[in-house]
Amino acid sequence: MKISIQKADWKKFKSDALICFQPEDKKWLVGSLDYYGKGTALHTQASQMIASGDMAGKKDEQIVLYAAKGEAAVGRVILIGLGSADKTTLETVRRAAARGVKKAQSLKMKSVTMYLPGVKGKNGEAVAAAATEGILLGLYKYDKFFKREKNDPKVELESVTFLADEATVMGSSIANCTKAINRALTISAATIFARDMENEPSNNKFPETLANWAAASGKQSGFKVTSFGPAELKKNKMVGIIAVNQGSVKEARFIIMEYKGSRKASDAPIVLVGKGITFDTGGISLKPGAGMADMKSDMSGAATVIATMQAVANLKLPINVVGLVSSAENMPSGSATRPGDVITYTNGVSAEIDNTDAEGRLVLADALIWAQKYNPKTVIDLATLTGACVVALGHVTTGMMGTDDKMMNKLKKIGDDVYERVCELPIYEEYEDLIKSDVADIKNVGGRWAGAITAALFLKRFTTYPWIHLDIAGTARSEAASDYIPKGGTGVAVRLLTQMLTEEAGK
Ligand code: BES
Ligand code: MN
Ligand code: ZN
């Protein structure tokens, strides 16, 4: 997909369609279509549809209008309802742009032009970037397994050109808008990479596969990837990963990704940690059958970390970042871990495995101990960790817990901007009583109450640095498609983390 911005007159620019957005609080045709279009059939039709209320600018409205012969190089105008112009935010733009290109795609168009809607307080760079995200993420489909008929070739939208009337767009130069578009393309591609990994079925996806995906990405984008197999896991006493994987016929992996972009290689890095359970049956504490298939994306934390490493490297951010992924397959078998088993981590903390379905915290603990080696500025782990977090926050918000208050405040703000929102849950020490064990220092389940919090408090025992835990159990998969978020894997937090790392890099 090619996305660009250009100063041009829509009437002279050849494309399959011009996509325009009609706000609901304006009862007349707005912007350049009106300005340059007077006298054309397109203009007359559009004005009449708006005046009559047939196009009232509501978000669920879309109409297609046809140019009269010879009046414009563009074949059609697609008018998309925007909602309130006054309340338009960058998120409105992402969603509206997605609706526009999805309509064009459904009409089998190949190239379209688009007028960007204005957003109060935001410049052209921000708006063009948001539209780019909406376009790429909105067109995403995980359709590689569908049978295609030979006479039904896949027609894909190939280019979107944002049209500018002047040399500046909402206060930004075309050159700066182009830079913002390219950055958004890189970040959206990484998000799509994460979605693809999440959606891959678990008969094609094992810990070794995650390591291969990371290695391929590292080679292409420029970060170093090392992975530990059974021998190194044993040598380094990564007891959590070993215990969780021991019911599987496949090998576990611990994946280390290192990107050095800072001026000084010795600058303290930010470490990202991802849960990479390639399938979570629950183990001997077997999950019920209904909905278990969703556990193919129990490696979403890992997907986000791998994809964020890719984005950071492709953007060549001047910062040091380390990605760590603990990957295992949680299966029941004769060799599987039993409820009641006790393991002792290399930091000396022993853990009773009261429930083999609380496996995420067990594998993450090894990675959190490993992270110490880097003297990290901060460590952020991402995990589809608890159903309790989904009960608390639904699919709308990621649960955030941790000890790095300053960074948590930043993530809160960035989350609002990129619209991957995070909501802090408390980790008061009183909750620690819930994970006391009779036979070990801690146990891996805390009972019925505050399940997202007790999971975080388990992790906290393995941290010795500023730390944040993001429970993405609710946000990593969507149950229903919306404008730019399809059903299934969402690639959540790639945009959040990349924006945070961009700001930390001082760019
Ligand atoms: N992977 C699950 C959590 C999950 C649930 C992710 C729903 C996405 C959607 C995790 O490993 C798990 O099974 N957690 C248990 C913990 C419990 C046994 C303490 C849970 O939440 O039920
Ligand atoms: Mn589980
Ligand atoms: Zn799990």
Coordinates of C-alpha atoms and ligand atoms in Angstrom, one line a residue:
M1 CA 0.0 0.0 0.0
K2 CA 1.3 3.4 -1.0
I3 CA 0.2 6.4 1.0
S4 CA 1.3 9.9 0.1
I5 CA 0.3 13.5 0.3
Q6 CA 0.4 15.9 -2.6
K7 CA -0.7 19.4 -3.5
A8 CA -3.3 18.9 -6.3
D9 CA -6.7 19.8 -7.6
W10 CA -9.1 16.9 -7.1
K11 CA -10.7 17.5 -10.5
K12 CA -7.4 16.9 -12.3
F13 CA -6.1 14.0 -10.2
K14 CA -6.9 10.7 -11.8
S15 CA -8.0 8.1 -9.4
D16 CA -10.9 5.7 -8.9
A17 CA -12.5 7.8 -6.2
L18 CA -12.2 10.8 -4.0
I19 CA -13.0 10.1 -0.4
C20 CA -14.5 13.0 1.5
F21 CA -15.8 13.2 5.1
Q22 CA -19.1 14.9 5.8
P23 CA -19.6 16.3 9.4
E24 CA -23.1 16.0 10.9
D25 CA -23.1 19.6 12.3
K26 CA -22.7 21.2 8.9
K27 CA -25.7 21.2 6.6
W28 CA -23.7 22.1 3.5
L29 CA -20.9 20.5 1.5
V30 CA -17.6 21.4 3.1
G31 CA -14.1 22.0 2.0
S32 CA -12.4 21.6 -1.4
L33 CA -15.1 19.6 -3.0
D34 CA -17.4 22.6 -2.6
Y35 CA -14.7 25.1 -3.4
Y36 CA -13.4 23.6 -6.6
G37 CA -16.5 21.6 -7.6
K38 CA -19.1 24.2 -8.2
G39 CA -21.0 23.5 -11.5
T40 CA -20.1 19.8 -11.6
A41 CA -22.7 17.1 -11.4
L42 CA -20.8 15.7 -8.5
H43 CA -21.2 18.9 -6.6
T44 CA -24.9 19.2 -7.4
Q45 CA -25.6 15.6 -6.3
A46 CA -23.5 15.9 -3.1
S47 CA -25.1 19.3 -2.1
Q48 CA -28.6 17.9 -2.7
M49 CA -28.0 14.8 -0.7
I50 CA -26.7 16.9 2.2
A51 CA -29.4 19.5 2.0
S52 CA -32.1 16.8 1.9
G53 CA -30.7 15.0 4.9
D54 CA -30.0 11.9 2.8
M55 CA -26.4 12.3 3.9
A56 CA -26.6 13.8 7.4
G57 CA -23.0 13.2 8.3
K58 CA -23.7 10.5 10.8
K59 CA -20.9 7.9 11.3
D60 CA -22.8 5.0 9.8
E61 CA -23.5 6.9 6.5
Q62 CA -21.7 6.3 3.2
I63 CA -22.7 7.3 -0.3
V64 CA -21.1 7.0 -3.6
L65 CA -21.6 9.7 -6.3
Y66 CA -20.7 9.5 -10.0
A67 CA -19.0 12.2 -12.1
A68 CA -20.6 13.3 -15.3
K69 CA -18.6 12.5 -18.3
G70 CA -15.5 14.7 -18.7
E71 CA -16.1 16.9 -15.7
A72 CA -13.4 15.4 -13.5
A73 CA -10.5 13.0 -13.8
V74 CA -11.8 11.2 -10.7
G75 CA -14.5 8.6 -11.4
R76 CA -16.5 8.8 -8.2
V77 CA -16.8 10.6 -4.9
I78 CA -17.3 8.5 -1.7
L79 CA -18.9 10.6 1.0
I80 CA -18.4 9.2 4.5
G81 CA -20.3 10.4 7.5
L82 CA -17.8 11.9 10.0
G83 CA -20.0 12.6 13.1
S84 CA -19.6 15.9 14.9
A85 CA -16.9 18.2 13.3
D86 CA -16.4 20.0 16.6
K87 CA -15.7 16.8 18.5
T88 CA -13.4 15.3 15.8
T89 CA -10.3 13.8 17.3
L90 CA -7.4 11.9 15.9
E91 CA -9.4 8.7 16.8
T92 CA -12.3 10.0 14.7
V93 CA -9.9 10.4 11.8
R94 CA -8.5 6.8 12.2
R95 CA -12.0 5.4 12.2
A96 CA -13.4 7.5 9.4
A97 CA -10.3 6.9 7.1
A98 CA -10.8 3.2 7.8
R99 CA -14.4 3.3 6.8
G100 CA -13.5 5.2 3.6
V101 CA -10.9 2.8 2.3
K102 CA -13.0 -0.2 3.3
K103 CA -15.8 1.1 1.1
A104 CA -13.3 1.7 -1.8
Q105 CA -11.9 -1.8 -1.3
S106 CA -15.4 -3.3 -1.4
L107 CA -15.9 -1.6 -4.7
K108 CA -12.7 -3.2 -5.9
M109 CA -10.9 0.2 -6.4
K110 CA -7.2 0.4 -6.8
S111 CA -6.3 4.0 -6.2
V112 CA -8.1 6.7 -4.3
T113 CA -7.6 10.3 -3.2
M114 CA -8.7 11.6 0.1
Y115 CA -9.3 15.0 1.8
L116 CA -8.2 14.9 5.4
P117 CA -10.7 16.2 8.0
G118 CA -9.5 18.9 10.4
V119 CA -8.9 18.2 14.1
K120 CA -8.9 21.0 16.7
G121 CA -5.4 21.5 18.2
K122 CA -3.7 19.0 15.9
N123 CA -1.5 19.8 12.9
G124 CA -1.4 18.1 9.5
E125 CA 1.3 15.7 10.5
A126 CA -0.8 14.3 13.3
V127 CA -3.9 14.1 11.2
A128 CA -2.1 12.5 8.2
A129 CA -0.5 9.9 10.5
A130 CA -3.8 9.0 12.1
A131 CA -5.4 8.6 8.7
T132 CA -2.5 6.4 7.6
E133 CA -3.0 4.2 10.7
G134 CA -6.7 3.9 10.1
I135 CA -6.2 3.0 6.4
L136 CA -3.6 0.3 7.0
L137 CA -5.1 -1.2 10.1
G138 CA -8.6 -0.9 8.7
L139 CA -7.8 -2.9 5.5
Y140 CA -6.1 -5.7 7.5
K141 CA -7.6 -9.1 7.0
Y142 CA -6.3 -12.5 8.1
D143 CA -7.5 -14.4 5.1
K144 CA -4.6 -16.6 4.1
F145 CA -6.5 -19.8 4.6
F146 CA -9.5 -19.1 2.5
K147 CA -9.7 -20.9 -0.8
R148 CA -9.6 -18.5 -3.7
E149 CA -11.2 -19.2 -7.0
K150 CA -8.9 -18.7 -10.0
N151 CA -11.4 -16.4 -11.7
D152 CA -11.8 -14.3 -8.6
P153 CA -8.4 -12.6 -8.2
K154 CA -7.8 -10.5 -5.1
V155 CA -8.1 -6.8 -5.9
E156 CA -6.3 -4.7 -3.4
L157 CA -6.4 -1.0 -2.9
E158 CA -2.9 0.0 -3.9
S159 CA -2.6 3.7 -3.3
V160 CA -4.2 6.5 -1.2
T161 CA -3.2 10.1 -2.0
F162 CA -4.1 12.8 0.5
L163 CA -4.9 15.9 -1.4
A164 CA -3.7 19.3 -0.2
D165 CA -5.0 22.6 -1.6
E166 CA -2.0 24.6 -0.3
A167 CA 1.6 24.0 0.3
T168 CA 0.8 23.6 4.0
V169 CA -1.8 21.3 5.6
M170 CA -3.2 22.4 8.9
G171 CA 0.0 24.3 9.6
S172 CA 2.4 21.5 8.5
S173 CA 4.5 21.4 5.4
I174 CA 3.9 18.7 2.9
A175 CA 7.4 17.4 3.6
N176 CA 6.7 17.1 7.3
C177 CA 3.4 15.4 6.6
T178 CA 5.2 12.9 4.3
K179 CA 7.6 12.1 7.2
A180 CA 4.7 11.5 9.5
I181 CA 3.0 9.3 7.0
N182 CA 6.1 7.2 6.6
R183 CA 6.5 6.8 10.3
A184 CA 2.9 5.8 10.6
L185 CA 3.3 3.3 7.8
T186 CA 6.2 1.7 9.7
I187 CA 4.3 1.5 13.0
S188 CA 1.2 0.2 11.3
A189 CA 3.2 -2.5 9.5
A190 CA 4.6 -3.6 12.9
T191 CA 1.1 -3.7 14.3
I192 CA 0.0 -5.9 11.4
F193 CA 3.0 -8.1 12.0
A194 CA 1.8 -8.6 15.6
R195 CA -1.8 -9.3 14.4
D196 CA -0.5 -12.0 12.0
M197 CA 1.5 -13.7 14.7
E198 CA -1.5 -13.6 17.1
N199 CA -3.9 -15.0 14.5
E200 CA -1.6 -17.8 13.4
P201 CA -3.2 -21.1 14.5
S202 CA -1.3 -23.1 17.1
N203 CA -0.6 -26.0 14.8
N204 CA 1.7 -23.6 12.9
K205 CA 3.0 -21.8 15.9
F206 CA 5.3 -23.1 18.6
P207 CA 8.0 -21.5 20.8
E208 CA 10.6 -22.2 18.1
T209 CA 8.3 -20.5 15.5
L210 CA 8.2 -17.3 17.7
A211 CA 12.0 -17.4 17.8
N212 CA 12.2 -17.8 14.1
W213 CA 9.9 -14.8 13.5
A214 CA 12.0 -12.7 15.9
A215 CA 15.2 -13.8 14.2
A216 CA 13.8 -13.0 10.7
S217 CA 12.6 -9.6 11.8
G218 CA 15.9 -8.8 13.6
K219 CA 17.9 -9.7 10.5
Q220 CA 15.7 -7.5 8.3
S221 CA 15.3 -4.5 10.5
G222 CA 18.6 -4.5 12.4
F223 CA 18.4 -5.9 16.0
K224 CA 20.3 -8.8 17.5
V225 CA 18.4 -12.0 18.3
T226 CA 19.6 -14.9 20.5
S227 CA 17.4 -17.7 21.7
F228 CA 17.8 -20.3 24.3
G229 CA 16.6 -23.9 23.7
P230 CA 16.2 -26.7 26.2
A231 CA 20.0 -26.9 27.0
E232 CA 20.5 -23.2 27.7
L233 CA 17.2 -23.0 29.6
K234 CA 18.4 -25.8 31.9
K235 CA 21.9 -24.3 32.2
N236 CA 20.4 -20.9 33.2
K237 CA 17.9 -22.6 35.5
M238 CA 14.9 -20.9 33.9
V239 CA 12.6 -23.1 36.0
G240 CA 9.3 -21.3 35.2
I241 CA 9.6 -21.8 31.4
I242 CA 10.8 -25.4 31.9
A243 CA 7.9 -26.2 34.2
V244 CA 5.2 -24.8 32.0
N245 CA 6.6 -26.4 28.8
Q246 CA 7.2 -29.9 30.3
G247 CA 3.9 -31.3 29.2
S248 CA 4.5 -30.3 25.6
V249 CA 6.3 -32.4 22.9
K250 CA 7.7 -29.1 21.5
E251 CA 10.8 -27.3 22.8
A252 CA 10.5 -24.1 24.8
R253 CA 12.4 -20.9 23.9
F254 CA 13.7 -17.8 25.7
I255 CA 14.2 -15.1 23.1
I256 CA 16.6 -12.1 23.6
M257 CA 16.3 -9.2 21.2
E258 CA 18.8 -6.3 21.5
Y259 CA 18.6 -3.0 19.7
K260 CA 21.3 -0.4 20.3
G261 CA 20.4 2.9 18.8
S262 CA 21.6 5.2 21.6
R263 CA 24.7 7.3 21.0
K264 CA 26.3 5.4 23.8
A265 CA 26.0 1.6 23.6
S266 CA 26.3 1.6 27.4
D267 CA 23.2 3.8 28.0
A268 CA 20.7 2.0 30.2
P269 CA 18.1 0.3 28.0
I270 CA 14.3 0.1 28.4
V271 CA 13.5 -3.6 28.6
L272 CA 10.2 -5.0 27.2
V273 CA 9.1 -8.5 28.3
G274 CA 6.4 -10.6 26.6
K275 CA 4.4 -13.6 27.5
G276 CA 4.8 -16.1 24.7
I277 CA 2.4 -19.0 25.5
T278 CA 1.8 -20.4 22.0
F279 CA -1.2 -22.3 23.2
D280 CA -2.7 -22.4 26.7
T281 CA -4.8 -25.4 27.4
G282 CA -4.5 -24.7 31.2
G283 CA -2.3 -27.8 31.5
I284 CA -3.4 -30.4 34.1
S285 CA -5.7 -27.7 35.5
L286 CA -7.4 -28.0 32.1
K287 CA -9.5 -25.1 30.8
P288 CA -13.1 -25.8 29.8
G289 CA -13.6 -26.4 26.0
A290 CA -15.7 -23.3 25.3
G291 CA -13.5 -20.5 24.1
M292 CA -10.3 -22.4 24.4
A293 CA -9.4 -21.7 20.8
D294 CA -8.8 -18.1 21.7
M295 CA -5.8 -19.3 23.7
K296 CA -3.9 -19.5 20.4
S297 CA -3.2 -15.8 21.0
D298 CA -1.8 -16.3 24.5
M299 CA 1.5 -15.1 23.0
S300 CA 0.1 -11.6 22.2
G301 CA 2.5 -10.0 24.7
A302 CA 5.4 -11.7 22.8
A303 CA 4.0 -10.6 19.5
T304 CA 3.8 -7.0 20.7
V305 CA 7.4 -7.1 22.0
I306 CA 8.8 -8.6 18.8
A307 CA 6.8 -6.2 16.6
T308 CA 7.8 -3.1 18.7
M309 CA 11.4 -4.1 18.4
Q310 CA 10.9 -4.2 14.6
A311 CA 9.2 -0.7 14.6
V312 CA 12.0 0.8 16.8
A313 CA 14.7 -0.6 14.6
N314 CA 13.0 0.5 11.4
L315 CA 12.6 4.0 12.8
K316 CA 16.2 3.9 13.9
L317 CA 15.3 5.5 17.2
P318 CA 18.3 6.8 19.2
I319 CA 17.7 4.6 22.2
N320 CA 18.7 1.2 23.6
V321 CA 15.9 -1.3 23.8
V322 CA 15.9 -5.0 24.9
G323 CA 13.1 -7.4 24.2
L324 CA 12.7 -10.6 26.2
V325 CA 10.2 -13.3 25.4
S326 CA 9.5 -16.4 27.5
S327 CA 7.8 -18.9 25.3
A328 CA 6.3 -22.3 26.1
E329 CA 3.3 -24.4 25.1
N330 CA 1.0 -25.2 28.1
M331 CA -0.2 -28.8 27.6
P332 CA -1.5 -31.6 29.8
S333 CA 0.4 -34.9 29.5
G334 CA 2.1 -37.6 31.6
S335 CA 5.2 -35.3 31.9
A336 CA 3.2 -32.1 32.6
T337 CA 3.6 -30.1 35.8
R338 CA 1.1 -31.0 38.5
P339 CA -0.8 -28.7 40.8
G340 CA 1.2 -28.6 44.1
D341 CA 4.6 -28.8 42.4
V342 CA 7.2 -26.3 43.8
I343 CA 9.9 -24.6 41.8
T344 CA 12.7 -22.4 43.0
Y345 CA 13.8 -19.4 40.9
T346 CA 17.4 -18.2 40.5
N347 CA 16.6 -15.2 42.7
G348 CA 15.9 -17.6 45.5
V349 CA 12.1 -17.2 45.5
S350 CA 10.2 -20.5 45.6
A351 CA 6.7 -20.8 44.1
E352 CA 4.0 -23.3 44.6
I353 CA 2.2 -24.1 41.4
D354 CA -1.3 -24.3 42.8
N355 CA -2.9 -24.1 39.4
T356 CA -1.1 -25.0 36.2
D357 CA -3.4 -22.6 34.3
A358 CA -1.7 -19.6 36.0
E359 CA 1.3 -20.3 33.8
G360 CA 2.0 -16.8 32.4
R361 CA 3.4 -15.5 35.6
L362 CA 5.6 -18.6 35.9
V363 CA 7.3 -18.0 32.6
L364 CA 7.5 -14.2 33.0
A365 CA 9.3 -14.5 36.3
D366 CA 12.4 -16.0 34.5
A367 CA 12.5 -13.1 32.1
L368 CA 12.0 -10.5 34.9
I369 CA 15.0 -12.0 36.7
W370 CA 17.0 -12.0 33.5
A371 CA 16.2 -8.3 32.9
Q372 CA 18.3 -7.3 35.9
K373 CA 21.4 -8.0 33.9
Y374 CA 20.8 -4.9 31.8
N375 CA 20.5 -2.4 34.7
P376 CA 17.4 -1.3 32.9
K377 CA 15.9 2.2 33.1
T378 CA 12.6 0.6 33.3
V379 CA 11.0 -2.8 32.5
I380 CA 7.6 -3.1 30.9
D381 CA 6.0 -6.6 30.6
L382 CA 3.0 -7.4 28.4
A383 CA 0.9 -10.4 29.0
T384 CA -2.5 -11.9 28.3
L385 CA -2.3 -12.7 32.0
T386 CA -5.7 -12.9 33.6
G387 CA -9.4 -13.4 32.9
A388 CA -9.9 -11.3 36.0
C389 CA -8.5 -8.3 34.1
V390 CA -11.1 -8.9 31.4
V391 CA -13.8 -9.1 34.0
A392 CA -12.6 -5.7 35.5
L393 CA -12.0 -3.7 32.3
G394 CA -13.6 -5.6 29.4
H395 CA -12.0 -5.3 26.0
V396 CA -11.7 -1.5 26.1
T397 CA -8.7 -0.9 28.3
T398 CA -5.4 -2.5 29.2
G399 CA -4.8 -3.1 32.9
M400 CA -1.6 -1.3 34.2
M401 CA 0.1 -2.0 37.5
G402 CA 3.7 -1.4 38.6
T403 CA 6.2 0.6 40.5
D404 CA 7.4 3.2 38.0
D405 CA 4.9 5.9 38.7
K406 CA 6.5 8.5 36.4
M407 CA 6.4 6.2 33.4
M408 CA 2.9 5.0 34.2
N409 CA 1.7 8.6 34.0
K410 CA 3.4 9.0 30.7
L411 CA 1.8 5.8 29.4
K412 CA -1.6 7.0 30.5
K413 CA -1.3 10.1 28.5
I414 CA 0.2 8.4 25.4
G415 CA -2.4 5.7 25.6
D416 CA -5.1 8.4 25.4
D417 CA -3.4 9.9 22.4
V418 CA -2.8 6.8 20.3
Y419 CA -6.1 5.4 21.6
E420 CA -4.6 2.3 23.2
R421 CA -5.7 3.2 26.7
V422 CA -4.3 1.9 29.9
C423 CA -6.0 2.0 33.3
E424 CA -4.0 1.6 36.5
L425 CA -5.1 -0.9 39.1
P426 CA -3.6 -0.7 42.6
I427 CA -1.0 -3.2 44.0
Y428 CA -1.4 -2.4 47.7
E429 CA 0.6 -4.6 50.0
E430 CA -2.5 -6.0 51.7
Y431 CA -3.2 -8.0 48.5
E432 CA 0.1 -9.8 49.0
D433 CA -1.5 -12.0 51.7
L434 CA -3.6 -13.6 49.0
I435 CA -0.5 -15.3 47.4
K436 CA 1.0 -16.7 50.6
S437 CA 1.7 -20.4 50.3
D438 CA 1.9 -23.1 53.1
V439 CA 4.9 -24.7 51.5
A440 CA 6.7 -22.0 49.5
D441 CA 7.5 -18.3 49.5
I442 CA 4.5 -17.6 47.2
K443 CA 1.9 -19.5 45.2
N444 CA 0.8 -18.8 41.7
V445 CA -2.9 -18.2 42.3
G446 CA -4.5 -15.8 44.8
G447 CA -8.0 -17.1 44.9
R448 CA -11.2 -15.6 43.6
W449 CA -10.7 -11.9 44.3
A450 CA -8.5 -9.3 42.7
G451 CA -7.0 -11.8 40.2
A452 CA -5.3 -9.3 38.0
I453 CA -3.7 -7.7 41.0
T454 CA -2.4 -10.9 42.7
A455 CA -0.9 -11.9 39.3
A456 CA 1.0 -8.6 39.2
L457 CA 2.1 -9.0 42.8
F458 CA 3.5 -12.4 41.9
L459 CA 5.6 -10.8 39.2
K460 CA 6.7 -8.0 41.5
R461 CA 8.6 -10.5 43.6
F462 CA 11.0 -10.9 40.6
T463 CA 11.7 -7.2 39.9
T464 CA 14.5 -5.1 41.4
Y465 CA 14.1 -2.0 39.1
P466 CA 11.3 0.4 38.1
W467 CA 8.7 -1.8 36.5
I468 CA 5.3 -1.8 34.8
H469 CA 3.0 -4.7 34.0
L470 CA 0.4 -4.4 31.2
D471 CA -2.3 -7.0 31.4
I472 CA -3.6 -7.2 27.8
A473 CA -5.9 -10.2 28.3
G474 CA -8.9 -8.1 27.2
T475 CA -7.3 -5.9 24.6
A476 CA -5.2 -8.3 22.6
R477 CA -8.2 -9.9 21.0
S478 CA -11.3 -8.2 19.8
E479 CA -14.6 -10.1 19.8
A480 CA -16.3 -7.9 17.2
A481 CA -14.8 -5.9 14.3
S482 CA -14.9 -2.2 14.5
D483 CA -13.6 0.4 12.1
Y484 CA -9.9 -0.4 12.2
I485 CA -9.8 -3.2 14.7
P486 CA -10.8 -6.5 13.1
K487 CA -12.1 -9.5 15.0
G488 CA -9.2 -11.5 16.5
G489 CA -5.7 -10.3 17.2
T490 CA -5.4 -6.6 17.6
G491 CA -1.7 -6.0 17.8
V492 CA -2.4 -3.9 20.9
A493 CA 0.3 -1.8 22.4
V494 CA 2.7 -1.7 19.5
R495 CA 1.6 1.9 18.8
L496 CA 1.6 2.7 22.5
L497 CA 5.1 1.4 23.2
T498 CA 6.6 2.8 20.0
Q499 CA 5.3 6.3 20.8
M500 CA 6.6 6.0 24.3
L501 CA 10.1 4.9 23.1
T502 CA 10.0 7.7 20.5
E503 CA 9.5 10.2 23.3
E504 CA 12.1 8.6 25.5
A505 CA 14.5 8.8 22.6
G506 CA 13.9 12.6 22.6
K507 CA 12.5 12.6 19.1
Ligands
BES1 N1 -4.1 -16.9 29.3 C1 -4.9 -16.9 30.5 C2 -5.6 -15.6 30.7 C3 -6.6 -15.1 29.7 C4 -8.0 -15.3 29.9 C5 -6.2 -14.4 28.6 C6 -8.9 -14.8 29.0 C7 -7.1 -14.0 27.6 C8 -8.4 -14.2 27.8 C9 -4.1 -17.2 31.7 O1 -3.0 -18.1 31.5 C10 -5.0 -17.9 32.7 O2 -5.4 -19.0 32.4 N2 -5.3 -17.3 33.8 C11 -6.1 -17.8 34.8 C12 -5.5 -17.6 36.1 C13 -6.2 -18.3 37.2 C14 -6.0 -19.8 37.1 C15 -5.6 -17.8 38.5 C16 -7.5 -17.1 34.7 O3 -7.5 -15.9 34.5 O4 -8.5 -17.8 34.8
MN2 MN -3.5 -20.1 31.7
ZN3 ZN -2.2 -18.1 29.6

